[in-house]
Amino acid sequence: MRRLLLLASAALVAAENGLDGWLRYAPLPGASRYLHDLPSSIVSLNASETSPVYVAGSELQKGLQGIFGKQVSISHQNCNASSSIVVGTVDEYSKLCGSSAALPELEQDGFWLSTKGNSVQILGRNERGALYGAFEYLSMLAQGNFSQVAYANNPRAPIRWVNQWDNLDGSIERGYGGASIFFENGGVVSNLTRAAQYARLLASIGLNAVVVNNVNANASILTPQNIEGLGRIADVFRPYGVQLALSLNFASPTIIGGLSTYDPLDPSVIAWWTNVTDQLYQRIPDFAGYLVKADSEGQPGPLTYNRTLAQGANLFAKPLQPYGGIVMFRAFVYNQLNESDWKADRAKAAVEFFQGLDGQFDDNVVVQIKYGPIDFQVREPTSPLFAHLRNTSTAIELEITQEYLGQQCHLVYLPPLWKTVLDFDLRVDQKPSLVRDIITGQRFNRTLGGSAGVVNVGTNTTWLGSHLAMSNLYAYGRLAWDPANDPQSVLQDWIRLTFGLDRSVIDTITQMSMESWPAYENYSGNLGIQTLTDILYTHFGPNPASQDNNGWGQWTRADHTSIGMDRTVWNGTGYTGQYPPEVAAMYENIDTTPDNLVLWFHHVNYTHRLHSGKTVIQHFYDAHYSGAETAQTFLTMWESLKGKIDDERYNDVHFRLTYQAGHSIVWRDAINNFYFNLSGIPDEAKRVGNHPWRVEAESMTLSGYKTYAVNPFETASNTTAIVTTTNSTVGTATTKLEYPSGTYDLAVNYYDMYGGKSHWQVYLNNRKIGEWVGNSEDTLGHTPSIYLDGHSATRITFRGVKIEKGDELKIVGTPDGVEPAPLDYVSVLPEGVVD
Ligand SMILES: *[C@@H]1O[C@H](CO)[C@@H](O)[C@H](O)[C@H]1NC(C)=O
Ligand SMILES: *[C@@H]1O[C@H](CO)[C@@H](O)[C@H](O)[C@H]1NC(C)=O
Ligand SMILES: *[C@@H]1O[C@H](CO)[C@@H](O)[C@H](O)[C@H]1NC(C)=O
Ligand SMILES: *[C@@H]1O[C@H](CO)[C@@H](O)[C@H](O)[C@H]1NC(C)=O
Ligand SMILES: *[C@@H]1O[C@H](CO)[C@@H](O)[C@H](O)[C@H]1NC(C)=O
Ligand SMILES: *[C@@H]1O[C@H](CO)[C@@H](O)[C@H](O)[C@H]1NC(C)=O
Ligand SMILES: *[C@@H]1O[C@H](CO)[C@@H](O)[C@H](O)[C@H]1NC(C)=O
Ligand SMILES: *[C@@H]1O[C@H](CO)[C@@H](O)[C@H](O)[C@H]1NC(C)=O
Ligand SMILES: *[C@@H]1O[C@H](CO)[C@@H](O)[C@H](O)[C@H]1NC(C)=O
Ligand SMILES: *[C@@H]1O[C@H](CO)[C@@H](O)[C@H](O)[C@H]1NC(C)=O
Ligand SMILES: *[C@@H]1O[C@H](CO)[C@@H](O)[C@H](O)[C@H]1NC(C)=O
Ligand SMILES: *[C@@H]1O[C@H](CO)[C@@H](O)[C@H](O)[C@H]1NC(C)=O
């Protein structure tokens, strides 16, 4: 027993930077108990180092060493040795080791796993299937699962892709985990160690291709020099069974090809793309194919030449076809619209652009459809396009990087959101038509189909910028493999692999994660109104007004009395009519529309009563308070795990959860202030606009500080903040605290902009109780804003401060760069009060 405890605590001291993700192979408590049951050799049935089968052997060896401290040798024949793990393809196994007749039929990428005592068989239909089987076996061992099993596991869909929105200059669009691991200075990086490590993580969850460059594609990705660089990436991916794919710029023939047209029917254009494709396959024989964003958000496309999207997609499908490559053609096509037209609706665009084209796409084209009809919002109804393409293969596009959902600075476990779409029944022809059965090809009998996930990892050792965000990547792979998987059980596999087997660790992280998306929805945008983030700037903090009065079509149509998009057929945009009749009827009628999408489908008064019995406006107020309150508990839940998680990860996550707790209050107050101001309807619970424990900075005695009207107004308490009078003046704000003597948490709300690192000091009766620097651009690894707004607004809390009635509070702010040491308010919080 003592030995076990030592082992367990040894595992905790090791600092962990996240690089290995869930593939840590951490020592298993009590491992010695199992040592004699483990296989004592590994037979990997391919001796070529670039083979996934070879890699499977090395992973198994590394895993047994890490998890059990057991050294096991690898050979490449001798497959009949007893007490061994044999890993290879079914074909190679039957050739070298005798019959495999007893095995069930496997599909591409599928595997057979059998563990009988210390004799383990891992057989793939192809080489990467064998590697997937090895990772599954290692995942069992790392979780302390020693069940005897014998089963076949096949992916439900062939397309299990990652999209990376990496630019050639090394930046990543919507990336929050550092610079690109693939590109810098216009070309491919020379050191591809991280690219190989990425492929390893992806292979371990069954993902099989990566589109390495941004969908807003730079044509120069296709220069001969870059094709050579891409070939190097493909070379490091290949041993992991991961294929490389590319985003294309539709106008490339004119941008880098010297042609005067990119018309998809022009023979010179066709010849140009055929040559490019041949060049790519010459260097990358297992090249997976192209991803195309055309006629979308300013990108060029076939519509320029009055050609259809199908003609545009087939332009690429034809040269890829002989090589077995595919085209992922994005359905994210829409035009700018005019809000004064009540019937205009961006949500209708995809069906309108694609519906006449079903059946016109070549067989190796897959239409890649975002889960909802707008753009990765916190809740959207299922894209109706999934019901329209019966003779065209489709894939669902999910977003792992949290563009609209907190950008990895907020914990949001996404699979419960994805499941609202994957499990949605579109009732095509009055028959069960779950989205997950449509994308796997089952419902409409398609051979292609699957998932594309926008991941955007970067050079940070945590990959996504946050340790906890990695659960989303892990779960994405598991759901791409089988979209019927359960989000919570997948999550718990990830927790065990990432943080170990301690019951309280598993329970706590499970609870935080499962509550995180509902909480985020509550304190950002609820009832189907969309995320209510700033859509014109960073997509991060609150700015509900940014949704309206522009051509982007993410409108809320909020005015003084009413809110929501009327998407009914009888009186609105007609969007509900894009669904099959049973679903259309449900959404057409407000009585059968679920509350959580009511404002997506209907325009109603703030006083409209929901099924819950609350009015819309009171639901807004209550949900925002409740969501922010839940976010506070993530921090205290995490603190209960101190000592059970290594300090490096504990502290990093603690920092982020502290940030989230503060920023959730920024969200809560901004949204509530905004709609209170617009509707004039008070909060029944009298919380909105009423903050008895707050001292506004603008009401303090100021020296070297001046007041500043924040824009948007709702992102400052009482609409006003203070900033130093110049960028070199030290400011002082003083006040007497008139609260009863006692112990309080002292929260200071301020703005942390990039382009400066101001310094603040807090004094109580001239005794310094704390100080901090506005350096979230470094600590969060995220640069939200150069303004005072809902992105830069944040909070720091000093806990357990003893305050006597009449004490003088003084804050000294030293500006830096463009950041004028901004302050919004101070909250003096008695125990249990969140404000
Ligand atoms: C061994 O691996 C290499 C590289 O993946 C592959 O080309 C070869 O076909 C494999 N050999 C067998 C017998 O599977
Ligand atoms: C393993 O055993 C099978 C049947 O028992 C036999 O056919 C095969 O030749 C053996 N392979 C090796 C490498 O010994
Ligand atoms: C152990 O792993 C097998 C195979 O993946 C799985 O079916 C089983 O549910 C696992 N058992 C436990 C207790 O997790
Ligand atoms: C390549 O990068 C890795 C880290 O990702 C580093 O450990 C290694 O030293 C680098 N190799 C070279 C040759 O610079
Ligand atoms: C094909 O592309 C290669 C590389 O860009 C170029 O060198 C060659 O001239 C092209 N061939 C044709 C026929 O356009
Ligand atoms: C575009 O194509 C449609 C149908 O093929 C045709 O009716 C229309 O006249 C064309 N428009 C232009 C500007 O060429
Ligand atoms: C499904 O498609 C295949 C061809 O890909 C065809 O042979 C088969 O009959 C189809 N099945 C059904 C149920 O339509
Ligand atoms: C990773 O990001 C964090 C901020 O989130 C930063 O403190 C750290 O230095 C970064 N590490 C690397 C290796 O980029
Ligand atoms: C019907 O549409 C009009 C705009 O055309 C709108 O003003 C009105 O509020 C809608 N009526 C209902 C009951 O939603
Ligand atoms: C919505 O509010 C307006 C203005 O107060 C009122 O005229 C209208 O009757 C209300 N509509 C409903 C359906 O309650
Ligand atoms: C709110 O701000 C105004 C000026 O912007 C100021 O006069 C008023 O005192 C402030 N209210 C509080 C409660 O500090
Ligand atoms: C301070 O402001 C002055 C005048 O606007 C400007 O020239 C100077 O660059 C600023 N200093 C910093 C450090 O931003």
Short mmCIF file of N, CA and C and ligand atoms in Angstrom, two decimals, residues 45-54 89 92 95 127 238-239, ligand 1:
data_model
loop_
_atom_site.label_atom_id
_atom_site.label_comp_id
_atom_site.label_asym_id
_atom_site.label_seq_id
_atom_site.Cartn_x
_atom_site.Cartn_y
_atom_site.Cartn_z
N LEU A 45 3.64 -5.71 -37.14
CA LEU A 45 3.83 -6.43 -38.39
C LEU A 45 4.20 -5.52 -39.56
N ASN A 46 5.06 -4.56 -39.29
CA ASN A 46 5.64 -3.77 -40.38
C ASN A 46 6.91 -3.12 -39.83
N ALA A 47 8.01 -3.32 -40.52
CA ALA A 47 9.30 -2.83 -40.03
C ALA A 47 9.67 -1.48 -40.62
N SER A 48 8.76 -0.90 -41.42
CA SER A 48 9.07 0.40 -42.01
C SER A 48 8.69 1.52 -41.03
N GLU A 49 9.64 2.38 -40.74
CA GLU A 49 9.41 3.41 -39.72
C GLU A 49 8.30 4.38 -40.09
N THR A 50 7.98 4.48 -41.36
CA THR A 50 6.93 5.41 -41.76
C THR A 50 5.56 4.76 -41.74
N SER A 51 5.50 3.51 -41.30
CA SER A 51 4.21 2.83 -41.28
C SER A 51 3.46 3.08 -39.98
N PRO A 52 2.17 3.38 -40.04
CA PRO A 52 1.37 3.50 -38.82
C PRO A 52 1.44 2.24 -37.96
N VAL A 53 1.67 1.10 -38.57
CA VAL A 53 1.80 -0.14 -37.79
C VAL A 53 3.09 -0.11 -36.95
N TYR A 54 4.13 0.39 -37.55
CA TYR A 54 5.39 0.54 -36.82
C TYR A 54 5.20 1.53 -35.66
N THR A 89 -2.00 -5.16 -39.92
CA THR A 89 -3.22 -5.22 -40.73
C THR A 89 -3.74 -6.66 -40.75
N GLU A 92 -1.84 -8.71 -43.41
CA GLU A 92 -0.49 -9.10 -43.03
C GLU A 92 -0.54 -10.18 -41.95
N LYS A 95 -1.37 -13.44 -43.51
CA LYS A 95 -0.23 -13.93 -44.29
C LYS A 95 0.84 -14.54 -43.37
N GLU A 127 -3.59 0.12 -42.39
CA GLU A 127 -2.51 0.40 -41.43
C GLU A 127 -2.95 1.37 -40.34
N ARG A 238 2.20 11.29 -42.19
CA ARG A 238 1.91 9.96 -42.76
C ARG A 238 2.06 8.81 -41.77
N PRO A 239 3.12 8.77 -40.96
CA PRO A 239 3.24 7.64 -40.03
C PRO A 239 2.07 7.55 -39.05
C1 LIG B 1 4.54 -1.33 -44.43
O1 LIG B 1 4.43 0.06 -44.31
C2 LIG B 1 4.71 0.79 -45.49
C3 LIG B 1 4.61 2.26 -45.11
O2 LIG B 1 3.34 2.57 -44.61
C4 LIG B 1 3.75 0.40 -46.57
O3 LIG B 1 4.07 1.09 -47.74
C5 LIG B 1 3.81 -1.10 -46.79
O4 LIG B 1 2.82 -1.47 -47.71
C6 LIG B 1 3.59 -1.82 -45.50
N1 LIG B 1 3.81 -3.23 -45.72
C7 LIG B 1 2.86 -4.13 -45.55
C8 LIG B 1 3.24 -5.51 -45.85
O5 LIG B 1 1.76 -3.82 -45.12
#
